[in-house]
C-alpha cells in the first residue's frame, strides 16, 4: 500500500485529522494506496508555509527562480520511467502515452516557463503630458491556488504550477483525488532541485472539502482551475465576493469538421487519435465528427474499420491503444451516455461494450465507440461524455456545419480538415472556440494562448498569458 502524504513546507505530512481516502488502480479495480483527505487545518498549514516563504521567494533573483525550474525539468526527465509508471497505474492510461507525452510535457512546462520568464519584459512609454514617463511593474500576486483534474494529471498540474512559481508566487496546489500519485512524487523532485521550503505546497483530498478550503481561503488571492464546467461555476461564485483573480479551463464538446477536399489518409489517422487518445478523456478530443455528405459513407466504413482495430488492453502492455477509464463511476457515466444515445435514435456502429481484459477482469475497460446520430440536438452531441465515445453525422454545406459546430454550450477547440484556404479562413474566424486546428490536432506550442469561450472557460493560459495571469500589473508614472 502506497501512503501518499501532503507536501507542506518542504516536508511530507499525514493529514492532521488522520482522515484517508482509498486510491484505486483502474486497470484492475484494486485499492493500491491511500491519500490524505485533508481538512481546512491542513490547508491553513500550507497557507502559513506559503506566506512565510513568499517574502524571500518573491525577491529571489529571476535567473535563480528560472534555474530551479529548469533543474526540476531535468530531474523529471531523468525520472521519466518512474513517473510514467506511476501515472499509468494511477490513471489507467497506456504507459506508452505517459512516457511519450504526459511526463515529457510536464518536464517541458518547467523548462518552458523557466526560460519564458527571462523574456517577459514589460512596457514603458513617454506620457501624453510632457516630461513624464510610465512604466509597468509585473509583480507576483502572493499565495495562489492551483487545482487540477485527473485526465492529464502531472501535465495539467505543472502547467499551472510552473508559471505561478517562476513569476514569484508561492503555491498551494491540489491534484485530483483520483490521480494524486505523480503530484506526490513531484515534491521529492522539488526538494532535490533546491526549491526553497514552503514555496510549493501540495495538499491532497476531495474537491468538496480540501478544494473548497482552498477556494474559500480569504488570503489566497488567485485560483487557477482546470476541471468540469459545473465546478468552475461553483468556484466563480465563491471567489467573486473576495475579488480573487480566476482562470477557469473547463469542459469541451469539440467539433471535428471534415471536408471532402482534405488529405484523406492523414485525416483518418488523426481523427482516430483525436477521438480516442487517452480513452477519449482529453478536453480537446473531437467528440462530434461532422463529415461532408459526399464522403460520408466512405468515411463511415473506413473510420469504423480503423476503430475496430484498436486494441483495448492493460496499460502496461506495449501494444495497448486504449487503456482503462479512470474510475468505476466514470465508466458508469460513459456507459449511461451510450444508452442515452441509443434511446435518442443513435446507431452504435462499433463498440459500446465493457471489455473483460484477461487477468484484469475488474478493470474499467470500454470498447472505443462510434455512434451515428440523427441530429446535433441529441444529448450525446450536446453534453460532455469525456470517454471513448464519438458521434458522426453528415453535413450539407459550410453554413450548415458552422451552425451545428457552434450550436453547443461549450467552446474549447475545433478541428477543420480541408485544403481550401479561403474556407479555412472563413471557418476559423467564425467558429466559437478558443483553439482551432486546421489539418492537425493537438499540435501544441507552449507560447500560444490556451483556453475556451462560453462554458469552456474564462481566461487564457500558456506563454505570456500565464505569466500575466500570475502577476499584477502596476503602472508607475514619474514626472521629471
Ligand atoms: P472536476 O471539476 O470534478 O474536478 C477538478 C478538480 O477540482 C479536482 O481536483 C477536484 O477535486 C476539484 N474540485 C471539485 N470540487 C471542488 C470544489 N468545490 N472546490 C474546489 N475544488 C474542487 O473535474 P474532473 O472530473 O477532475 O475533470 C474532468 C473535467 O475537466 C472535464 O470536464 C474536462 O473537460 C475538464 N478539463 C478541461 C481542460 C481544459 O484545459 N479546458 C483540461 C482537462 C480537463
XYZ file of C-alpha atoms and ligand atoms in Angstrom:
524
model
C 0.000 0.000 0.000
C 1.382 3.371 -1.008
C 0.569 6.047 1.513
C 0.603 9.458 -0.077
C 1.309 12.474 2.127
C 0.826 16.188 1.918
C 3.892 18.190 0.894
C 3.967 21.229 3.166
C 6.953 23.451 3.883
C 9.257 21.029 2.070
C 8.299 18.028 4.233
C 5.811 15.188 3.947
C 2.919 15.165 6.442
C -0.021 12.965 7.326
C -3.371 14.784 7.391
C -3.949 16.413 10.798
C -7.236 14.575 11.335
C -5.810 11.233 10.167
C -8.563 11.038 7.546
C -7.693 8.959 4.464
C -9.201 8.053 1.080
C -8.604 4.895 -0.937
C -6.671 5.162 -4.171
C -7.774 2.763 -6.922
C -5.831 1.185 -9.750
C -8.188 1.481 -12.760
C -6.509 -1.361 -14.640
C -7.655 -3.986 -12.111
C -10.031 -2.209 -9.705
C -7.745 -2.820 -6.690
C -7.183 -0.343 -3.896
C -3.426 0.135 -4.013
C -2.897 3.089 -1.736
C -4.315 5.785 0.443
C -4.296 9.538 0.157
C -4.954 12.228 2.773
C -8.425 13.692 2.828
C -7.053 17.000 4.011
C -9.053 19.371 6.169
C -9.202 23.136 6.437
C -6.422 22.907 9.037
C -4.087 21.196 6.574
C -4.822 23.918 4.028
C -4.161 26.545 6.721
C -0.773 24.952 7.459
C 0.018 25.001 3.758
C -1.061 28.649 3.596
C 1.149 29.620 6.550
C 4.149 27.903 4.973
C 3.480 29.618 1.638
C 3.004 33.018 3.237
C 6.245 32.695 5.212
C 8.152 31.701 2.075
C 6.734 34.489 -0.088
C 8.900 37.375 1.160
C 12.079 35.644 0.202
C 10.856 33.812 -2.943
C 9.304 36.925 -4.474
C 12.663 38.687 -4.088
C 14.743 35.756 -5.323
C 16.550 36.887 -8.492
C 14.684 35.910 -11.576
C 17.516 33.878 -13.023
C 17.708 31.842 -9.808
C 13.975 31.045 -9.987
C 14.447 30.164 -13.643
C 17.438 27.907 -12.817
C 15.467 25.967 -10.179
C 12.570 25.355 -12.574
C 14.908 24.097 -15.273
C 16.523 21.790 -12.698
C 13.064 20.385 -11.846
C 12.564 19.755 -15.564
C 15.922 17.930 -15.806
C 15.047 15.746 -12.823
C 11.632 14.868 -14.234
C 13.289 13.792 -17.464
C 15.827 11.738 -15.524
C 12.943 10.016 -13.697
C 10.798 9.509 -16.807
C 10.240 5.780 -16.381
C 9.263 6.020 -12.691
C 6.841 8.879 -13.306
C 5.335 7.247 -16.399
C 4.699 4.011 -14.484
C 3.099 5.900 -11.607
C 0.904 7.977 -13.947
C -0.255 4.938 -15.878
C -1.069 2.963 -12.728
C -2.982 5.848 -11.189
C -4.913 6.914 -14.276
C -5.256 3.808 -16.464
C -3.627 5.434 -19.499
C -1.239 3.346 -21.612
C 2.265 3.632 -20.236
C 3.481 4.330 -23.771
C 1.379 7.517 -23.768
C 2.540 8.597 -20.309
C 6.140 8.047 -21.390
C 5.896 9.745 -24.784
C 3.557 12.593 -23.934
C 2.406 13.246 -20.360
C 5.661 13.205 -18.432
C 7.814 14.838 -21.147
C 5.198 17.597 -21.418
C 5.230 18.092 -17.658
C 9.017 18.461 -17.847
C 8.584 20.900 -20.763
C 6.262 23.040 -18.662
C 9.024 23.693 -16.132
C 11.680 24.222 -18.813
C 9.456 26.459 -20.922
C 8.335 28.755 -18.105
C 11.844 28.735 -16.607
C 13.015 30.251 -19.901
C 9.909 32.341 -20.662
C 10.245 34.454 -17.520
C 13.604 35.724 -18.743
C 11.895 37.069 -21.904
C 8.889 38.555 -20.097
C 9.565 42.293 -20.380
C 7.012 44.950 -19.525
C 6.083 48.113 -21.377
C 7.272 51.644 -20.747
C 6.386 54.829 -22.619
C 6.540 58.588 -22.515
C 3.395 60.038 -21.050
C 0.928 62.028 -23.166
C 1.776 65.017 -20.962
C 5.351 66.266 -21.500
C 8.141 65.365 -19.072
C 6.609 62.222 -17.639
C 7.190 58.526 -18.210
C 5.090 55.445 -17.491
C 6.427 52.010 -16.825
C 4.774 48.781 -15.725
C 5.878 46.534 -12.907
C 4.772 42.917 -13.138
C 4.638 41.772 -9.522
C 3.803 38.370 -8.055
C 0.337 38.129 -6.552
C 1.237 36.362 -3.292
C -0.143 32.948 -2.340
C -2.107 31.370 -5.198
C -4.159 28.182 -5.526
C -3.844 25.681 -8.387
C -6.459 22.939 -8.764
C -6.258 20.305 -11.497
C -8.226 17.319 -12.880
C -7.445 13.628 -13.369
C -7.183 13.216 -17.123
C -3.639 14.539 -17.721
C -2.587 14.550 -14.081
C 1.015 15.766 -13.978
C 0.873 17.635 -17.248
C -2.010 19.911 -16.191
C -0.811 20.184 -12.584
C 2.572 21.514 -13.715
C 1.037 23.669 -16.467
C -0.263 25.858 -13.630
C 2.421 25.449 -11.002
C 5.385 26.253 -13.254
C 4.247 29.764 -14.352
C 2.906 30.537 -10.864
C 6.243 29.717 -9.221
C 8.537 31.320 -11.741
C 6.532 34.558 -11.540
C 7.454 34.709 -7.826
C 4.276 33.407 -6.202
C 4.022 30.739 -3.537
C 1.570 27.990 -4.356
C -0.968 25.722 -2.700
C -1.830 23.037 -5.210
C -4.358 20.244 -5.170
C -4.254 17.455 -7.744
C -7.346 15.381 -8.394
C -8.114 12.933 -5.593
C -8.499 10.299 -8.322
C -4.904 10.653 -9.596
C -2.672 12.023 -6.815
C 0.455 9.911 -7.345
C 2.727 11.914 -9.651
C 1.946 15.171 -7.808
C 3.114 13.387 -4.645
C 6.359 12.290 -6.342
C 6.929 15.842 -7.594
C 7.548 17.030 -4.003
C 10.759 14.972 -3.756
C 11.952 16.337 -7.090
C 11.330 19.922 -5.978
C 13.393 19.376 -2.842
C 16.198 17.828 -4.861
C 16.138 20.766 -7.284
C 16.578 23.204 -4.382
C 13.119 24.786 -4.393
C 13.021 26.581 -1.022
C 10.686 25.213 1.651
C 7.126 26.482 1.560
C 7.283 27.865 -1.984
C 5.198 24.951 -3.291
C 2.753 23.106 -1.042
C 0.685 20.159 -2.252
C -2.433 19.146 -0.348
C -4.475 16.092 -1.267
C -8.154 15.415 -0.772
C -11.677 15.709 -2.051
C -12.791 18.701 -4.080
C -15.765 19.456 -1.838
C -13.624 19.695 1.317
C -9.904 20.227 0.575
C -10.543 22.066 -2.695
C -13.311 24.066 -1.092
C -10.955 25.148 1.729
C -8.520 26.494 -0.884
C -11.098 28.464 -2.844
C -12.712 29.839 0.348
C -9.421 30.965 1.862
C -9.617 34.764 2.014
C -5.875 35.284 1.582
C -5.329 33.020 -1.412
C -5.507 35.766 -3.991
C -5.824 33.849 -7.230
C -7.168 30.478 -8.317
C -6.116 28.692 -11.468
C -8.566 25.850 -12.036
C -8.889 23.142 -14.674
C -11.838 20.769 -14.444
C -15.541 20.443 -15.083
C -17.797 23.343 -16.061
C -20.120 22.992 -13.061
C -17.151 23.016 -10.650
C -15.844 26.097 -12.442
C -19.172 27.876 -11.991
C -19.165 26.980 -8.291
C -15.616 28.314 -7.849
C -16.511 31.563 -9.622
C -19.426 32.088 -7.208
C -17.236 31.575 -4.135
C -14.330 33.629 -5.468
C -16.239 36.673 -6.766
C -17.124 38.320 -3.421
C -13.464 38.008 -2.373
C -12.256 39.531 -5.683
C -9.905 36.648 -6.406
C -8.227 36.514 -9.786
C -9.605 33.499 -11.647
C -8.515 31.366 -14.554
C -11.026 28.662 -15.460
C -10.209 25.938 -18.006
C -13.385 23.868 -18.309
C -15.169 21.240 -20.366
C -15.465 20.859 -24.118
C -17.626 19.291 -26.810
C -15.375 19.888 -29.732
C -16.374 19.620 -33.393
C -14.129 17.798 -35.854
C -15.202 19.072 -39.294
C -14.163 17.052 -42.309
C -14.489 18.414 -45.864
C -14.246 16.193 -48.922
C -11.157 18.015 -50.223
C -8.941 17.086 -47.246
C -5.898 14.804 -47.255
C -7.995 11.759 -46.520
C -5.462 9.314 -45.053
C -3.902 11.895 -42.783
C -7.369 12.997 -41.650
C -8.420 9.409 -40.936
C -5.396 8.537 -38.790
C -5.535 11.823 -36.897
C -9.284 11.513 -36.352
C -8.795 8.110 -34.718
C -6.278 9.766 -32.396
C -8.354 12.876 -31.709
C -11.308 10.641 -30.856
C -9.686 8.032 -28.622
C -6.313 9.225 -27.303
C -6.206 8.758 -23.526
C -9.505 6.795 -23.805
C -11.141 9.958 -25.172
C -10.523 11.641 -21.819
C -8.902 14.809 -23.138
C -10.817 18.074 -23.018
C -9.624 18.722 -26.597
C -10.825 15.436 -28.120
C -13.018 15.949 -31.179
C -16.074 14.147 -29.889
C -18.537 15.422 -32.534
C -17.392 14.453 -36.012
C -19.141 16.192 -38.933
C -18.402 14.818 -42.405
C -19.251 16.402 -45.752
C -22.106 14.458 -47.322
C -20.202 13.367 -50.460
C -17.631 11.328 -48.478
C -19.839 10.361 -45.545
C -20.475 6.694 -46.472
C -16.831 6.102 -47.363
C -15.668 7.732 -44.124
C -18.084 5.635 -42.094
C -16.669 2.377 -43.473
C -13.004 3.401 -43.202
C -13.282 5.002 -39.767
C -15.167 2.131 -38.177
C -12.637 -0.349 -39.611
C -9.755 1.554 -38.027
C -11.540 1.950 -34.699
C -12.309 -1.765 -34.536
C -8.588 -2.452 -34.961
C -7.684 -0.503 -31.801
C -6.528 -2.794 -29.036
C -8.113 -2.375 -25.623
C -5.734 -3.764 -23.025
C -3.738 -3.427 -19.857
C -1.982 -0.033 -19.723
C 1.431 -1.612 -19.166
C 1.345 -3.611 -22.430
C 3.226 -2.060 -25.318
C 0.548 -2.992 -27.901
C -2.316 -1.383 -25.945
C -4.030 1.524 -27.719
C -6.888 2.007 -25.268
C -6.226 1.544 -21.563
C -8.667 1.690 -18.661
C -11.060 4.533 -17.893
C -10.096 6.453 -14.800
C -12.675 5.168 -12.300
C -15.719 2.981 -11.891
C -18.149 5.922 -11.527
C -16.714 7.439 -14.680
C -17.088 4.159 -16.585
C -20.732 4.029 -15.477
C -21.282 7.618 -16.631
C -19.858 6.888 -20.086
C -21.932 3.689 -20.371
C -25.049 5.702 -19.468
C -24.351 8.087 -22.346
C -24.185 5.192 -24.813
C -27.622 4.131 -23.604
C -28.945 7.689 -23.826
C -27.634 7.921 -27.405
C -29.467 4.717 -28.358
C -32.657 5.969 -26.699
C -32.386 9.103 -28.831
C -32.204 7.057 -32.059
C -28.438 6.915 -32.330
C -26.954 3.843 -34.049
C -23.902 2.268 -32.471
C -21.619 1.445 -35.422
C -18.939 -0.190 -33.292
C -18.067 -0.632 -29.636
C -20.460 0.166 -26.838
C -19.491 -2.697 -24.525
C -17.378 -3.188 -21.464
C -14.232 -5.233 -22.209
C -13.044 -8.066 -19.983
C -9.274 -7.911 -20.245
C -7.944 -11.347 -19.336
C -6.386 -11.335 -15.878
C -7.770 -7.863 -15.137
C -11.497 -8.558 -15.158
C -12.279 -5.865 -12.547
C -10.587 -3.101 -14.558
C -12.592 -0.255 -16.112
C -12.292 -1.071 -19.818
C -14.689 0.038 -22.547
C -14.623 -0.523 -26.296
C -13.977 2.554 -28.437
C -17.441 3.502 -29.592
C -18.712 5.246 -32.724
C -22.332 6.383 -32.796
C -24.171 7.681 -35.827
C -26.557 10.357 -34.564
C -29.680 11.685 -36.276
C -29.063 15.325 -35.336
C -26.891 17.694 -33.335
C -29.527 18.281 -30.649
C -29.269 14.871 -29.023
C -27.713 14.781 -25.560
C -24.661 12.837 -26.660
C -23.840 15.738 -29.016
C -24.615 18.461 -26.506
C -23.151 17.115 -23.244
C -19.576 16.216 -22.418
C -19.122 12.421 -22.277
C -15.342 12.525 -21.757
C -14.729 8.911 -22.731
C -14.030 6.704 -25.757
C -17.253 7.695 -27.477
C -17.607 9.821 -30.612
C -20.573 10.663 -32.779
C -20.664 11.053 -36.532
C -23.152 12.759 -38.817
C -23.095 14.239 -42.338
C -23.387 17.894 -43.295
C -24.633 19.526 -46.459
C -22.748 22.836 -46.633
C -20.276 25.093 -44.893
C -23.090 27.155 -43.347
C -24.857 24.034 -42.142
C -21.782 22.650 -40.368
C -20.811 26.007 -38.913
C -24.235 26.353 -37.366
C -24.086 22.853 -35.826
C -20.488 23.254 -34.648
C -21.374 26.450 -32.778
C -24.722 25.223 -31.511
C -23.465 23.863 -28.189
C -22.808 25.476 -24.826
C -19.051 24.744 -24.960
C -16.335 26.454 -26.999
C -12.939 24.947 -26.284
C -11.418 23.711 -29.547
C -12.391 22.828 -33.104
C -10.660 20.975 -35.917
C -11.153 21.565 -39.647
C -9.935 19.271 -42.412
C -9.751 20.987 -45.795
C -7.286 22.149 -48.432
C -9.355 25.197 -49.326
C -7.581 28.244 -47.951
C -10.488 30.683 -48.192
C -12.783 28.245 -46.427
C -10.139 27.724 -43.731
C -10.006 31.459 -43.098
C -13.798 31.862 -43.079
C -14.401 28.907 -40.808
C -11.612 29.557 -38.320
C -12.734 33.130 -37.774
C -16.394 32.134 -37.263
C -16.006 29.039 -35.080
C -16.787 29.849 -31.455
C -13.749 28.222 -29.874
C -10.533 29.208 -28.114
C -8.375 26.975 -30.326
C -8.838 25.979 -33.980
C -6.656 23.308 -35.552
C -6.540 23.019 -39.337
C -5.375 19.703 -40.822
C -3.934 18.611 -37.495
C -4.955 18.039 -33.898
C -3.356 18.835 -30.571
C -0.233 20.233 -32.111
C 0.820 22.279 -29.103
C 3.234 25.179 -28.831
C 3.534 26.393 -25.258
C 3.795 30.027 -26.391
C 0.248 30.067 -27.763
C -2.785 31.200 -25.733
C -4.781 28.257 -24.419
C -8.374 28.369 -23.192
C -12.016 28.329 -24.112
C -15.026 30.548 -24.697
C -18.620 30.131 -23.476
C -18.937 27.326 -20.905
C -15.393 26.153 -21.675
C -13.812 28.771 -19.506
C -12.622 32.234 -18.680
C -9.094 33.497 -19.283
C -6.103 32.118 -21.120
C -3.114 30.061 -20.055
C 0.122 29.380 -21.916
C 3.112 31.569 -22.727
C 2.996 35.170 -21.552
C -0.774 34.834 -20.937
C 0.027 32.585 -17.968
C 2.722 34.940 -16.702
C 0.279 37.846 -16.994
C -2.319 35.896 -15.023
C 0.124 35.084 -12.235
C 1.322 38.698 -11.872
C -0.316 42.008 -11.073
C 0.467 44.867 -13.434
C 1.349 48.071 -11.597
C 1.666 51.315 -13.513
C 4.314 53.748 -12.250
C 4.186 57.295 -13.611
C 7.185 59.586 -12.995
C 7.158 63.306 -13.680
C 10.590 64.764 -14.306
P -13.816 18.195 -11.540
O -14.356 19.552 -11.784
O -14.697 17.192 -10.897
O -12.501 18.257 -10.627
C -11.375 19.019 -10.999
C -10.605 19.380 -9.742
O -11.422 20.250 -8.963
C -10.275 18.187 -8.835
O -9.027 18.380 -8.245
C -11.377 18.259 -7.791
O -11.026 17.664 -6.566
C -11.531 19.766 -7.634
N -12.808 20.209 -7.085
C -14.028 19.616 -7.180
N -14.940 20.323 -6.483
C -14.302 21.388 -5.946
C -14.699 22.482 -5.119
N -15.939 22.617 -4.674
N -13.775 23.384 -4.782
C -12.503 23.286 -5.228
N -12.056 22.254 -5.978
C -12.944 21.326 -6.341
O -13.283 17.682 -12.946
P -12.642 16.256 -13.272
O -13.732 15.252 -13.348
O -11.469 16.022 -12.385
O -12.049 16.528 -14.734
C -12.760 16.374 -15.912
C -13.181 17.715 -16.454
O -12.046 18.562 -16.657
C -13.831 17.618 -17.813
O -14.956 18.440 -17.843
C -12.766 18.155 -18.760
O -13.243 18.699 -19.966
C -12.128 19.187 -17.925
N -10.804 19.522 -18.430
C -10.627 20.746 -19.020
C -9.389 21.083 -19.539
C -9.148 22.424 -20.181
O -7.992 22.771 -20.359
N -10.170 23.172 -20.536
C -8.340 20.170 -19.453
C -8.567 18.936 -18.856
C -9.805 18.620 -18.339
